[in-house]
CSV table of C-alpha atoms in Angstrom, one decimal:
chain,number,residue,atom,x,y,z
A,1,MET,CA,10.8,-12.6,4.9
A,2,ILE,CA,10.2,-8.9,5.5
A,3,LEU,CA,12.1,-9.2,8.9
A,4,SER,CA,14.8,-11.1,7.2
A,5,SER,CA,15.2,-8.5,4.5
A,6,VAL,CA,15.2,-5.7,7.0
A,7,SER,CA,17.8,-7.5,9.1
A,8,ALA,CA,20.0,-8.0,6.0
A,9,ALA,CA,19.7,-4.4,5.0
A,10,THR,CA,20.5,-3.2,8.5
A,11,ALA,CA,23.5,-5.5,8.7
A,12,SER,CA,24.7,-4.4,5.3
A,13,GLY,CA,24.3,-0.7,6.3
A,14,ALA,CA,26.1,-1.3,9.6
A,15,LEU,CA,29.0,-3.1,7.8
A,16,ALA,CA,29.2,-0.2,5.3
A,17,ALA,CA,29.2,2.4,8.0
A,18,ALA,CA,31.8,0.7,10.2
A,19,SER,CA,34.0,0.0,7.1
A,20,ALA,CA,33.8,3.6,5.9
A,21,VAL,CA,34.7,5.0,9.3
A,22,ALA,CA,37.7,2.6,9.6
A,23,LEU,CA,38.8,3.5,6.1
A,24,LEU,CA,38.6,7.2,6.5
A,25,SER,CA,40.2,7.2,9.9
A,26,TYR,CA,43.1,5.0,8.8
A,27,ALA,CA,43.6,7.3,5.8
A,28,VAL,CA,43.8,10.4,8.0
A,29,VAL,CA,46.2,8.6,10.4
A,30,ALA,CA,48.5,7.6,7.5
A,31,LEU,CA,48.5,11.2,6.1
A,32,ARG,CA,49.1,12.8,9.5
A,33,ALA,CA,51.5,10.3,11.0
A,34,GLN,CA,54.5,12.7,11.2
A,35,SER,CA,52.4,15.4,12.9
A,36,HIS,CA,51.8,13.1,15.8
A,37,ALA,CA,55.3,11.5,15.9
A,38,ASN,CA,55.6,11.5,19.7
A,39,ARG,CA,52.1,10.4,20.6
A,40,LEU,CA,49.3,8.2,19.4
A,41,HIS,CA,47.1,9.7,16.7
A,42,PRO,CA,43.7,10.3,18.3
A,43,LEU,CA,41.9,8.7,15.3
A,44,LEU,CA,43.8,5.5,15.4
A,45,PRO,CA,41.8,4.0,18.3
A,46,LEU,CA,38.6,5.0,16.4
A,47,ALA,CA,39.8,3.3,13.3
A,48,PHE,CA,40.8,0.2,15.3
A,49,ALA,CA,37.4,0.0,17.0
A,50,ALA,CA,35.5,0.5,13.7
A,51,HIS,CA,37.6,-2.1,12.1
A,52,LEU,CA,36.7,-4.6,14.8
A,53,VAL,CA,33.0,-3.8,14.5
A,54,ALA,CA,33.2,-4.4,10.7
A,55,LEU,CA,34.9,-7.7,11.3
A,56,LEU,CA,32.3,-8.8,13.9
A,57,ILE,CA,29.4,-7.9,11.6
A,58,ASP,CA,30.9,-9.6,8.7
A,59,ILE,CA,32.3,-12.8,10.3
A,60,ALA,CA,29.2,-13.3,12.5
A,61,GLY,CA,27.1,-13.4,9.3
A,62,LEU,CA,24.5,-10.9,10.5
A,63,GLY,CA,21.6,-10.6,8.1
A,64,LEU,CA,22.0,-14.1,6.6
A,65,ASP,CA,19.0,-16.3,6.0
A,66,GLN,CA,20.5,-19.1,8.1
A,67,PRO,CA,22.4,-18.7,11.3
A,68,GLY,CA,26.1,-19.3,11.1
A,69,ALA,CA,29.4,-17.7,10.2
A,70,ARG,CA,30.7,-16.1,7.1
A,71,PHE,CA,34.4,-16.1,6.2
A,72,GLY,CA,36.8,-16.0,3.3
A,73,PHE,CA,40.3,-14.8,2.3
A,74,ALA,CA,39.5,-11.1,2.7
A,75,PRO,CA,38.1,-11.3,6.2
A,76,ALA,CA,41.2,-13.4,7.1
A,77,LEU,CA,43.5,-10.7,5.9
A,78,SER,CA,41.5,-8.0,7.6
A,79,MET,CA,41.6,-9.9,10.9
A,80,THR,CA,45.4,-10.4,10.5
A,81,ALA,CA,45.8,-6.7,10.0
A,82,TRP,CA,43.7,-5.9,13.0
A,83,LEU,CA,45.7,-8.3,15.2
A,84,ILE,CA,49.0,-6.7,14.1
A,85,LEU,CA,47.6,-3.3,14.9
A,86,ALA,CA,46.6,-4.6,18.3
A,87,VAL,CA,50.2,-5.5,19.1
A,88,TYR,CA,51.3,-2.2,17.7
A,89,LEU,CA,49.0,-0.2,20.0
A,90,VAL,CA,50.5,-2.0,23.0
A,91,GLU,CA,54.0,-1.4,21.8
A,92,SER,CA,53.4,2.2,20.8
A,93,ARG,CA,52.9,3.1,24.5
A,94,LEU,CA,56.7,2.6,24.8
A,95,LEU,CA,57.7,3.5,21.2
A,96,PRO,CA,55.5,5.6,18.9
A,97,LEU,CA,57.3,4.6,15.6
A,98,PRO,CA,55.4,7.1,13.3
A,99,GLN,CA,56.9,5.6,10.1
A,100,LEU,CA,55.5,2.2,11.1
A,101,ARG,CA,52.1,3.7,11.9
A,102,ARG,CA,51.7,5.1,8.4
A,103,VAL,CA,52.5,1.7,6.8
A,104,LEU,CA,50.2,-0.2,9.2
A,105,SER,CA,47.4,2.3,8.6
A,106,LEU,CA,47.6,1.9,4.9
A,107,LEU,CA,47.7,-1.9,5.1
A,108,ALA,CA,44.8,-1.9,7.4
A,109,ALA,CA,42.8,0.4,5.2
A,110,GLY,CA,43.5,-1.9,2.2
A,111,ALA,CA,42.4,-4.9,4.3
A,112,VAL,CA,39.2,-3.2,5.4
A,113,ALA,CA,38.3,-2.3,1.8
A,114,LEU,CA,39.1,-5.8,0.6
A,115,ALA,CA,36.9,-7.4,3.2
A,116,TRP,CA,34.1,-4.9,2.4
A,117,ALA,CA,34.3,-5.9,-1.3
A,118,PHE,CA,34.7,-9.6,-0.6
A,119,PRO,CA,32.8,-10.4,2.6
A,120,GLY,CA,33.3,-14.2,2.3
A,121,GLU,CA,31.0,-17.2,2.1
A,122,SER,CA,28.1,-18.2,4.3
A,123,ARG,CA,28.8,-21.2,6.5
A,124,PRO,CA,25.5,-22.3,8.2
A,125,ALA,CA,27.1,-24.9,10.4
A,126,ALA,CA,30.6,-26.1,11.4
A,127,ALA,CA,31.6,-29.6,10.6
A,128,SER,CA,32.9,-30.0,14.1
A,129,PRO,CA,32.3,-28.2,17.4
A,130,TRP,CA,36.0,-27.8,17.6
A,131,ALA,CA,36.1,-26.0,14.2
A,132,PRO,CA,35.6,-22.4,15.6
A,133,LEU,CA,38.6,-22.9,17.9
A,134,HIS,CA,40.6,-24.3,15.0
A,135,TRP,CA,39.8,-21.1,12.9
A,136,VAL,CA,40.5,-18.8,15.8
A,137,LEU,CA,43.9,-20.4,16.5
A,138,GLY,CA,44.8,-20.2,12.8
A,139,LEU,CA,44.0,-16.5,12.6
A,140,ALA,CA,45.9,-15.9,15.8
A,141,SER,CA,49.0,-17.5,14.3
A,142,TYR,CA,48.5,-15.3,11.2
A,143,GLY,CA,48.6,-12.3,13.5
A,144,LEU,CA,51.6,-13.4,15.4
A,145,PHE,CA,53.7,-14.2,12.3
A,146,GLY,CA,52.6,-11.0,10.8
A,147,VAL,CA,54.0,-9.1,13.8
A,148,ALA,CA,57.2,-11.2,13.6
A,149,VAL,CA,57.6,-10.3,10.0
A,150,LEU,CA,57.1,-6.6,10.8
A,151,HIS,CA,59.8,-6.8,13.5
A,152,ALA,CA,62.1,-8.7,11.2
A,153,ALA,CA,61.8,-6.0,8.6
A,154,LEU,CA,62.7,-3.4,11.2
A,155,LEU,CA,65.6,-5.6,12.2
A,156,ASN,CA,66.9,-5.8,8.6
A,157,ARG,CA,66.5,-2.1,8.2
A,158,ALA,CA,68.5,-1.4,11.4
A,159,GLU,CA,71.3,-3.7,10.3
A,160,ARG,CA,71.6,-1.9,7.0
A,161,GLN,CA,71.7,1.4,8.7
A,162,MET,CA,74.4,0.2,11.0
A,163,ARG,CA,76.6,-1.1,8.2
A,164,GLN,CA,76.2,2.2,6.3
A,165,MET,CA,77.2,4.2,9.4
A,166,GLY,CA,80.1,1.8,10.2
A,167,GLN,CA,78.8,1.0,13.7
A,168,HIS,CA,79.5,-2.2,15.5
A,169,LYS,CA,76.7,-4.8,15.5
A,170,GLY,CA,74.5,-4.6,18.7
A,171,GLN,CA,75.7,-1.1,19.7
A,172,GLY,CA,73.2,1.0,17.8
A,173,LEU,CA,69.6,1.8,18.1
A,174,THR,CA,66.9,1.3,15.5
A,175,LEU,CA,64.2,4.0,15.6
A,176,GLY,CA,64.8,4.2,19.4
A,177,LEU,CA,64.7,0.4,20.0
A,178,PRO,CA,67.9,-1.6,21.0
A,179,LEU,CA,68.8,-4.0,18.2
A,180,LEU,CA,69.2,-7.1,20.4
A,181,ARG,CA,65.8,-6.4,22.1
A,182,LEU,CA,64.2,-6.1,18.6
A,183,GLU,CA,65.8,-9.4,17.6
A,184,ARG,CA,64.6,-11.1,20.8
A,185,LEU,CA,61.0,-9.8,20.3
A,186,THR,CA,61.0,-11.0,16.7
A,187,PHE,CA,61.8,-14.6,17.7
A,188,GLN,CA,59.4,-14.5,20.7
A,189,PHE,CA,56.6,-13.8,18.3
A,190,VAL,CA,57.8,-16.6,16.0
A,191,GLY,CA,57.9,-19.0,18.9
A,192,ALA,CA,54.4,-18.0,20.1
A,193,GLY,CA,53.1,-18.3,16.5
A,194,VAL,CA,54.6,-21.8,16.1
A,195,VAL,CA,52.9,-23.0,19.3
A,196,VAL,CA,49.5,-21.5,18.2
A,197,LEU,CA,49.8,-22.9,14.7
A,198,SER,CA,50.8,-26.3,16.0
A,199,LEU,CA,47.6,-26.4,18.1
A,200,ALA,CA,45.5,-25.3,15.1
A,201,ILE,CA,47.0,-28.0,12.9
A,202,VAL,CA,46.5,-30.7,15.5
A,203,LEU,CA,42.9,-29.7,16.1
A,204,GLY,CA,42.2,-29.7,12.4
A,205,TRP,CA,43.8,-33.2,12.0
A,206,LEU,CA,42.0,-34.7,15.0
A,207,PHE,CA,38.5,-33.2,14.6
A,208,THR,CA,38.0,-32.5,10.9
A,209,PRO,CA,35.7,-35.3,9.7
A,210,GLN,CA,37.3,-35.5,6.2
A,211,TRP,CA,41.0,-34.6,6.6
A,212,ARG,CA,42.6,-34.3,3.2
A,213,TRP,CA,46.0,-33.2,1.9
A,214,ASP,CA,44.7,-30.3,-0.3
A,215,HIS,CA,46.7,-27.2,-1.2
A,216,LYS,CA,45.7,-25.4,2.1
A,217,THR,CA,46.8,-28.3,4.3
A,218,LEU,CA,50.0,-28.9,2.4
A,219,LEU,CA,51.1,-25.3,2.4
A,220,SER,CA,50.2,-24.9,6.1
A,221,VAL,CA,52.3,-27.9,7.1
A,222,LEU,CA,55.2,-26.7,4.8
A,223,GLY,CA,55.1,-23.3,6.5
A,224,TRP,CA,55.0,-24.9,9.9
A,225,LEU,CA,58.1,-27.0,9.0
A,226,VAL,CA,60.0,-24.0,7.8
A,227,LEU,CA,59.3,-22.0,10.9
A,228,VAL,CA,60.1,-24.9,13.2
A,229,GLY,CA,63.3,-25.3,11.2
A,230,LEU,CA,64.0,-21.6,11.8
A,231,LEU,CA,63.6,-22.0,15.6
A,232,THR,CA,65.7,-25.2,15.6
A,233,GLY,CA,68.5,-23.5,13.5
A,234,ARG,CA,68.5,-20.5,15.8
A,235,ARG,CA,68.8,-22.6,18.9
A,236,ALA,CA,71.3,-25.2,17.6
A,237,PHE,CA,73.4,-23.1,15.2
A,238,GLY,CA,72.8,-19.6,16.3
A,239,TRP,CA,71.1,-18.4,13.1
A,240,ARG,CA,70.7,-14.6,13.0
A,241,GLY,CA,70.4,-11.7,10.6
A,242,ARG,CA,69.5,-12.3,7.0
A,243,ARG,CA,69.6,-16.1,7.1
A,244,ALA,CA,67.0,-16.1,9.9
A,245,THR,CA,64.7,-13.5,8.4
A,246,ARG,CA,64.7,-15.2,5.1
A,247,TRP,CA,63.4,-18.4,6.7
A,248,LEU,CA,60.8,-16.3,8.5
A,249,TYR,CA,59.7,-14.6,5.3
A,250,LEU,CA,59.5,-18.0,3.5
A,251,GLY,CA,57.4,-19.6,6.3
A,252,ALA,CA,55.1,-16.6,6.6
A,253,ALA,CA,54.6,-16.5,2.8
A,254,LEU,CA,53.7,-20.3,2.7
A,255,LEU,CA,51.1,-19.7,5.5
A,256,LEU,CA,49.7,-16.7,3.7
A,257,LEU,CA,49.3,-18.8,0.6
A,258,SER,CA,47.8,-21.7,2.5
A,259,TYR,CA,44.5,-20.1,3.4
A,260,ALA,CA,44.3,-16.5,2.0
A,261,GLY,CA,46.0,-17.5,-1.3
A,262,THR,CA,44.0,-20.7,-2.0
A,263,ARG,CA,40.7,-19.1,-1.0
A,264,PHE,CA,41.4,-16.1,-3.2
A,265,VAL,CA,41.9,-18.4,-6.2
A,266,LEU,CA,38.7,-20.3,-5.3
A,267,GLU,CA,36.5,-17.3,-4.4
A,268,VAL,CA,37.7,-14.7,-6.9
A,269,VAL,CA,39.5,-16.5,-9.8
A,270,LEU,CA,37.5,-19.7,-10.0
A,271,GLN,CA,34.3,-18.3,-8.3
A,272,ARG,CA,33.4,-21.5,-6.6
A,273,PRO,CA,32.7,-22.4,-2.9
A,274,ALA,CA,35.3,-24.2,-0.9
A,275,GLY,CA,35.4,-25.6,2.6
A,276,VAL,CA,37.3,-23.9,5.4
């Protein structure tokens, strides 16, 4: 019992330290984004690494009485923010985008704080050996759709700027990035997200012992249908612009509600446990 309590205290202290470092670093990056407009802020990699450490400590369930994982709506949002930042760090080597850096840093700081306050529920054992892969794929799809939404927002902003400036569609640049390339990137992320989400849904259906049509499942499938409909409409009818991004926003919102939304209601509002 003494070792267990020490282990729990150590894990709690490590989680607090990693979360605090990530929060402070993200805050500095957000405040100083313009001063490092043409290069990566030196604290962003530190914030990114500390964020990952906090996620690993939390999700691994270090310090729990029983071995297993710990998860919930806040760690899911935090992991999604981390995945979006991972894509940004790759893209920032070609395009710094300081305005986007500020927004992402603030969102990541909020996600870290939320996960620190609501670390999730203990899950001593998975119902199926395939369950961890199902969870990982679901989170990966969250990240991919989050990046797609981010690119779609930039695309909408660029189109508004072009209309205001009276430019012809496709000839301008948005924050240094060609408009057609930005549109192509957006739908590449949507396509990758649909593939990953499809695998997650199939694994859940095949290997979950008690598959049921609850709110999480229904919203996930509805979100998948909307996003597949978006890709179909783009290929068959050439959907672009606002029509396409509205479908993307709707599908992403349904997916956000499917896990993070339903778990928030169960964990925080109703304060009762729920299965993954």
